[in-house]
Short mmCIF file of C-alpha atoms in Angstrom, two decimals:
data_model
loop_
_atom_site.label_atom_id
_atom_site.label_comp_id
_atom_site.label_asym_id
_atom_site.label_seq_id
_atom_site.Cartn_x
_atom_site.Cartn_y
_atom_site.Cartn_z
CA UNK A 1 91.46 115.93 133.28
CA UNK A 2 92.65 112.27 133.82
CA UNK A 3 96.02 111.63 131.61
CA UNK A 4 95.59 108.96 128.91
CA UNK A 5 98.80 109.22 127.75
CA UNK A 6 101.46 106.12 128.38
CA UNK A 7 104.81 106.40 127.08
CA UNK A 8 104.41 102.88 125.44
CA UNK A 9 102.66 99.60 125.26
CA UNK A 10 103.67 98.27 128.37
CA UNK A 11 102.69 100.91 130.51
CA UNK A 12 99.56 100.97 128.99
CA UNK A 13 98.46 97.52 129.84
CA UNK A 14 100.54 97.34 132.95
CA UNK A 15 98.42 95.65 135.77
CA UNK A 16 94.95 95.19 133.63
CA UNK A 17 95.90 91.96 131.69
CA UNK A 18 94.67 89.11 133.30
CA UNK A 19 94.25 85.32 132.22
CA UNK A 20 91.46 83.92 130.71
CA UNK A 21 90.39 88.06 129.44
CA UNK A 22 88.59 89.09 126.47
CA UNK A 23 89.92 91.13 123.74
CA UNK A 24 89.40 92.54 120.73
CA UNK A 25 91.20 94.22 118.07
CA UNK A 26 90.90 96.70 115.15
CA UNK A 27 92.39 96.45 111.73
CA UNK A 28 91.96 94.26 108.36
CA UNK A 29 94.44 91.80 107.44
CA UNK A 30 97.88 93.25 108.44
CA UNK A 31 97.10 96.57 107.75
CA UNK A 32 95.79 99.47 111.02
CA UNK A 33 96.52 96.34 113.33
CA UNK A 34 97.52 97.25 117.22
CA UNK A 35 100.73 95.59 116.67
CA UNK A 36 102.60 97.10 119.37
CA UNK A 37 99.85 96.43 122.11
CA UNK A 38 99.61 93.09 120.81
CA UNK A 39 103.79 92.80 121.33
CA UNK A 40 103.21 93.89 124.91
CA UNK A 41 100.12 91.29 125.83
CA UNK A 42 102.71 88.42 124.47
CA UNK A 43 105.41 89.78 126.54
CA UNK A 44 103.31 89.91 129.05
CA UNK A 45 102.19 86.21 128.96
CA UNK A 46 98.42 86.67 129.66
CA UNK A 47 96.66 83.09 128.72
CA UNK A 48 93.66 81.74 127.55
CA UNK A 49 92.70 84.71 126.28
CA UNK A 50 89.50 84.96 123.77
CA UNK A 51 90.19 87.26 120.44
CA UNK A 52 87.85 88.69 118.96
CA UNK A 53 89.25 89.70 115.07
CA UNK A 54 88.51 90.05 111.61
CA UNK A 55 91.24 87.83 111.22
CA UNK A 56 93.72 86.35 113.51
CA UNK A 57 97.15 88.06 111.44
CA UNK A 58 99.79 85.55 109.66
CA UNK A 59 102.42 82.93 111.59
CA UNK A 60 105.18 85.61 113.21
CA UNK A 61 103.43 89.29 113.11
CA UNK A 62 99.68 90.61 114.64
CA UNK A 63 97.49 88.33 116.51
CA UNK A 64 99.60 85.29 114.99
CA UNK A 65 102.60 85.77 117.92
CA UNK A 66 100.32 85.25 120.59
CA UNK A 67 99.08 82.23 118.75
CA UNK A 68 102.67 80.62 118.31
CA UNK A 69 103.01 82.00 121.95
CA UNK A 70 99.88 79.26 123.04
CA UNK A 71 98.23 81.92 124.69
CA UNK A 72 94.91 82.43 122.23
CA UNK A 73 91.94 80.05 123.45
CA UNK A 74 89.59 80.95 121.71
CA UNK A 75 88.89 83.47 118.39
CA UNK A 76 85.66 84.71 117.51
CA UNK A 77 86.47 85.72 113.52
CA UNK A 78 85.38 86.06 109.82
CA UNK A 79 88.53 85.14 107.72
CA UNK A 80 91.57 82.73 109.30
CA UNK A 81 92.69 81.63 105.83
CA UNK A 82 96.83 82.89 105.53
CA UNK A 83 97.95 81.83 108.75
CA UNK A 84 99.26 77.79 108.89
CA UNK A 85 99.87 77.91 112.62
CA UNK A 86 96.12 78.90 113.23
CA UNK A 87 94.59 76.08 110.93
CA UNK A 88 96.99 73.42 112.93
CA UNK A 89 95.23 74.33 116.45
CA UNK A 90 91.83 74.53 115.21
CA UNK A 91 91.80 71.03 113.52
CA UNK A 92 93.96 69.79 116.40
CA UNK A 93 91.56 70.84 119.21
CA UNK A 94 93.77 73.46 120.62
CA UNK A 95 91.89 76.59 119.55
CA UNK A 96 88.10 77.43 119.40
CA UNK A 97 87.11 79.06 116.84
CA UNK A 98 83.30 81.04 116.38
CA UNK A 99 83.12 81.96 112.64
CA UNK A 100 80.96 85.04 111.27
CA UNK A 101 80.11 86.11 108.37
CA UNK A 102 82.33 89.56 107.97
CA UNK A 103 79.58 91.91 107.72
CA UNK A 104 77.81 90.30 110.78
CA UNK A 105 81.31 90.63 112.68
CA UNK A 106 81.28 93.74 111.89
CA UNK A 107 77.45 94.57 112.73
CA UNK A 108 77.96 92.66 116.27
CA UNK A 109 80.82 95.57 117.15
CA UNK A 110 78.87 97.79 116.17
CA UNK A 111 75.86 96.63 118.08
CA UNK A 112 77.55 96.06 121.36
CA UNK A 113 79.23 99.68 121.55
CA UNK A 114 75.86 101.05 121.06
CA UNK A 115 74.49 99.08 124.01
CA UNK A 116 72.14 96.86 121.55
CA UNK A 117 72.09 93.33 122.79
CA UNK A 118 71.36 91.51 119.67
CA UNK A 119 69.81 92.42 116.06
CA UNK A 120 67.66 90.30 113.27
CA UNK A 121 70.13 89.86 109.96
CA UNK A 122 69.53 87.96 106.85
CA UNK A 123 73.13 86.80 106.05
CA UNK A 124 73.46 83.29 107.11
CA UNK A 125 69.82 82.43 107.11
CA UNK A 126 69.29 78.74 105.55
CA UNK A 127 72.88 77.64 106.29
CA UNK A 128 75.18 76.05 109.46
CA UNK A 129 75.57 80.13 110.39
CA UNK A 130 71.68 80.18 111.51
CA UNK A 131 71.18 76.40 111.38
CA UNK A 132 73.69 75.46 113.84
CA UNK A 133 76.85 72.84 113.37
CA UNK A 134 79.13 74.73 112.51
CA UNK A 135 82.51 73.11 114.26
CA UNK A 136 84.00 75.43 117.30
CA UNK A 137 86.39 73.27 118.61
CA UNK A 138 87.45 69.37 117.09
CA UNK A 139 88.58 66.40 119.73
CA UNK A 140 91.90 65.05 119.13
CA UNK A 141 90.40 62.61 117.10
CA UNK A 142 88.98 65.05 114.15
CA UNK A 143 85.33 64.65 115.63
CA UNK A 144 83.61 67.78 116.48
CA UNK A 145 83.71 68.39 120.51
CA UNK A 146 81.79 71.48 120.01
CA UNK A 147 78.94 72.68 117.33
CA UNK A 148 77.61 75.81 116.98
CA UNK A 149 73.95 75.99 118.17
CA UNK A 150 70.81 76.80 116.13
CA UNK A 151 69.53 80.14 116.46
CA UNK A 152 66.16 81.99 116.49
CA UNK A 153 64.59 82.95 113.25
CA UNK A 154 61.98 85.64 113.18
CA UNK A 155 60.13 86.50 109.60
CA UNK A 156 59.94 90.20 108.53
CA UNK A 157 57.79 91.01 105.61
CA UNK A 158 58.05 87.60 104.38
CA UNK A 159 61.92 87.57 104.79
CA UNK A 160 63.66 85.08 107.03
CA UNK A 161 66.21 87.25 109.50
CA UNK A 162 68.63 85.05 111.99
CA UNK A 163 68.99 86.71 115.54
CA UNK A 164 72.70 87.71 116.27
CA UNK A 165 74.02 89.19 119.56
CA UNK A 166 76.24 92.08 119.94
CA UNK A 167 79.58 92.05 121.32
CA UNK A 168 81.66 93.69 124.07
CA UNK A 169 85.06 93.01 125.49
CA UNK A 170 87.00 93.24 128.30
CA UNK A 171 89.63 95.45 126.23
CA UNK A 172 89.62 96.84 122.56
CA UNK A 173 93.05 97.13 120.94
CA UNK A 174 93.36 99.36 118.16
CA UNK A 175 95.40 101.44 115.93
CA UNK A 176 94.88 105.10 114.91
CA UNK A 177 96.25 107.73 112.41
CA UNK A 178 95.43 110.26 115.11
CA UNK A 179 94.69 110.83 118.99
CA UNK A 180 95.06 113.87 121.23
CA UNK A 181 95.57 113.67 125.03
CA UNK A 182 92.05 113.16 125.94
CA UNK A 183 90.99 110.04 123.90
CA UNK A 184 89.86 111.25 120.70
CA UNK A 185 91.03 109.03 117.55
CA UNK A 186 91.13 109.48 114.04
CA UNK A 187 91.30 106.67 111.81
CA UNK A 188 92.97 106.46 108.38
CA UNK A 189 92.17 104.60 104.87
CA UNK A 190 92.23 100.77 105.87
CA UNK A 191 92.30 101.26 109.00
CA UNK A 192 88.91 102.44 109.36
CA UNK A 193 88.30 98.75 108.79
CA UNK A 194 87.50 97.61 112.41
CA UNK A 195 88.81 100.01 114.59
CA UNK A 196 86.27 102.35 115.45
CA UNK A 197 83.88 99.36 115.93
CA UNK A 198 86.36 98.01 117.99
CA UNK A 199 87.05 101.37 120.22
CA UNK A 200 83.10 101.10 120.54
CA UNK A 201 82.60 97.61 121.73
CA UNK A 202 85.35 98.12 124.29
CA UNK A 203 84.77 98.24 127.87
CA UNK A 204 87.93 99.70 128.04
CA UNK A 205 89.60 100.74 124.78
CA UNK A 206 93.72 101.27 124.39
CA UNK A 207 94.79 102.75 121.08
CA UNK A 208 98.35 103.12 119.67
CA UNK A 209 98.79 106.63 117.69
CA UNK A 210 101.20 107.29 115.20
CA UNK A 211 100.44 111.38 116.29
CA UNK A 212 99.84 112.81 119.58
CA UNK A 213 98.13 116.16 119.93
CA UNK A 214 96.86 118.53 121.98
CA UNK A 215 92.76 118.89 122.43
CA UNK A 216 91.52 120.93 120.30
CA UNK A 217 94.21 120.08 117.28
CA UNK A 218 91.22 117.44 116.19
CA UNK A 219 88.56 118.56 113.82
#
């Protein structure tokens, strides 16, 4: 059996990161976040990286250090609203940012680790989600540099469904109660929240554990 097992962060992502990546990364809010694997990308220094998060943390802890670090591009995410550093580069032009609708976030995960390229969904239909304008990135001047596009609408049964595409990543980051030495993760309470969609969507998926065990020690 291949070992899984790295002593810490840093070995774990040693000589995968590279600039200009993909990533995403479990939890809600502050709370099942990879914070230790996100400590090791910043230490790292891998750049122009694009997130993909429920949220993008708060200014000094999660996702928000690699954001104060300048090394975020570009966040695909549902909620952005307690961090001050994030709203800064996103009116500024310095960060692109792809809003969802949480559920749809959510949904897209999901899709993309079941190898689904894209799904019909009613939330968003009749508004800038399905409509397109939606400001991704702002000039230096507050203008918008980039909009959102429109996307296709199909009817169902009379009802008006907006196509959204699944999502995969380069690397999912993500935080478990649980894991034993062959990959298998448990998640806990809030932590559920993200994390196993994220483990899915992952072409390659790290977790950090807060127990190790042995196969077998899993129901």
């Amino acid at each position: 059996m291949v070992d899984k097992v790295k002593k810490d962060a840093v070995e774990a992502l040693a000589g995968l990161l590279f600039d200009g990546m993909t990533i995403m990364a479990g939890g809600f809010g502050l709370c099942g976040i990879p914070e230790n694997l996100i400590a090791a990308i910043r230490e790292a220094g891998t750049k122009d990286l694009t997130v993909i998060s429920n949220n993008c943390g708060v200014d000094g802890f999660g996702l928000g250090i690699l954001l104060e670090n300048r090394q975020i591009k570009k966040m695909v995410s549902s909620y952005v609203g307690e961090n001050k550093l994030f709203e800064q580069l996103y009116l500024s032009g310095e960060l692109e940012l792809e809003f969802n609708p949480q559920g749809t976030l959510a949904e897209r995960l999901r899709a993309g680790g079941a190898g689904i390229p894209a799904f019909y969904n009613p939330a968003g239909v009749g508004s800038p989600v399905s409509d397109g304008g939606l400001p991704w990135r702002y000039a230096p001047d507050g203008s918008v540099a980039i909009a959102s596009p429109p996307k296709e609408i199909r009817v169902f049964n009379g009802k008006r469904y907006v196509l959204e595409e699944g999502i995969n990543a380069d690397f999912a980051l993500v935080h478990a109660k649980r894991g034993d030495t062959a990959g298998n993760l448990v998640f806990n309470k809030t932590a559920m929240n993200f994390n196993p969609l994220a483990a899915m969507a992952g072409r390659i998926t790290i977790a950090q554990v807060e127990e190790l065990v042995e196969p077998g020690e899993i129901d």
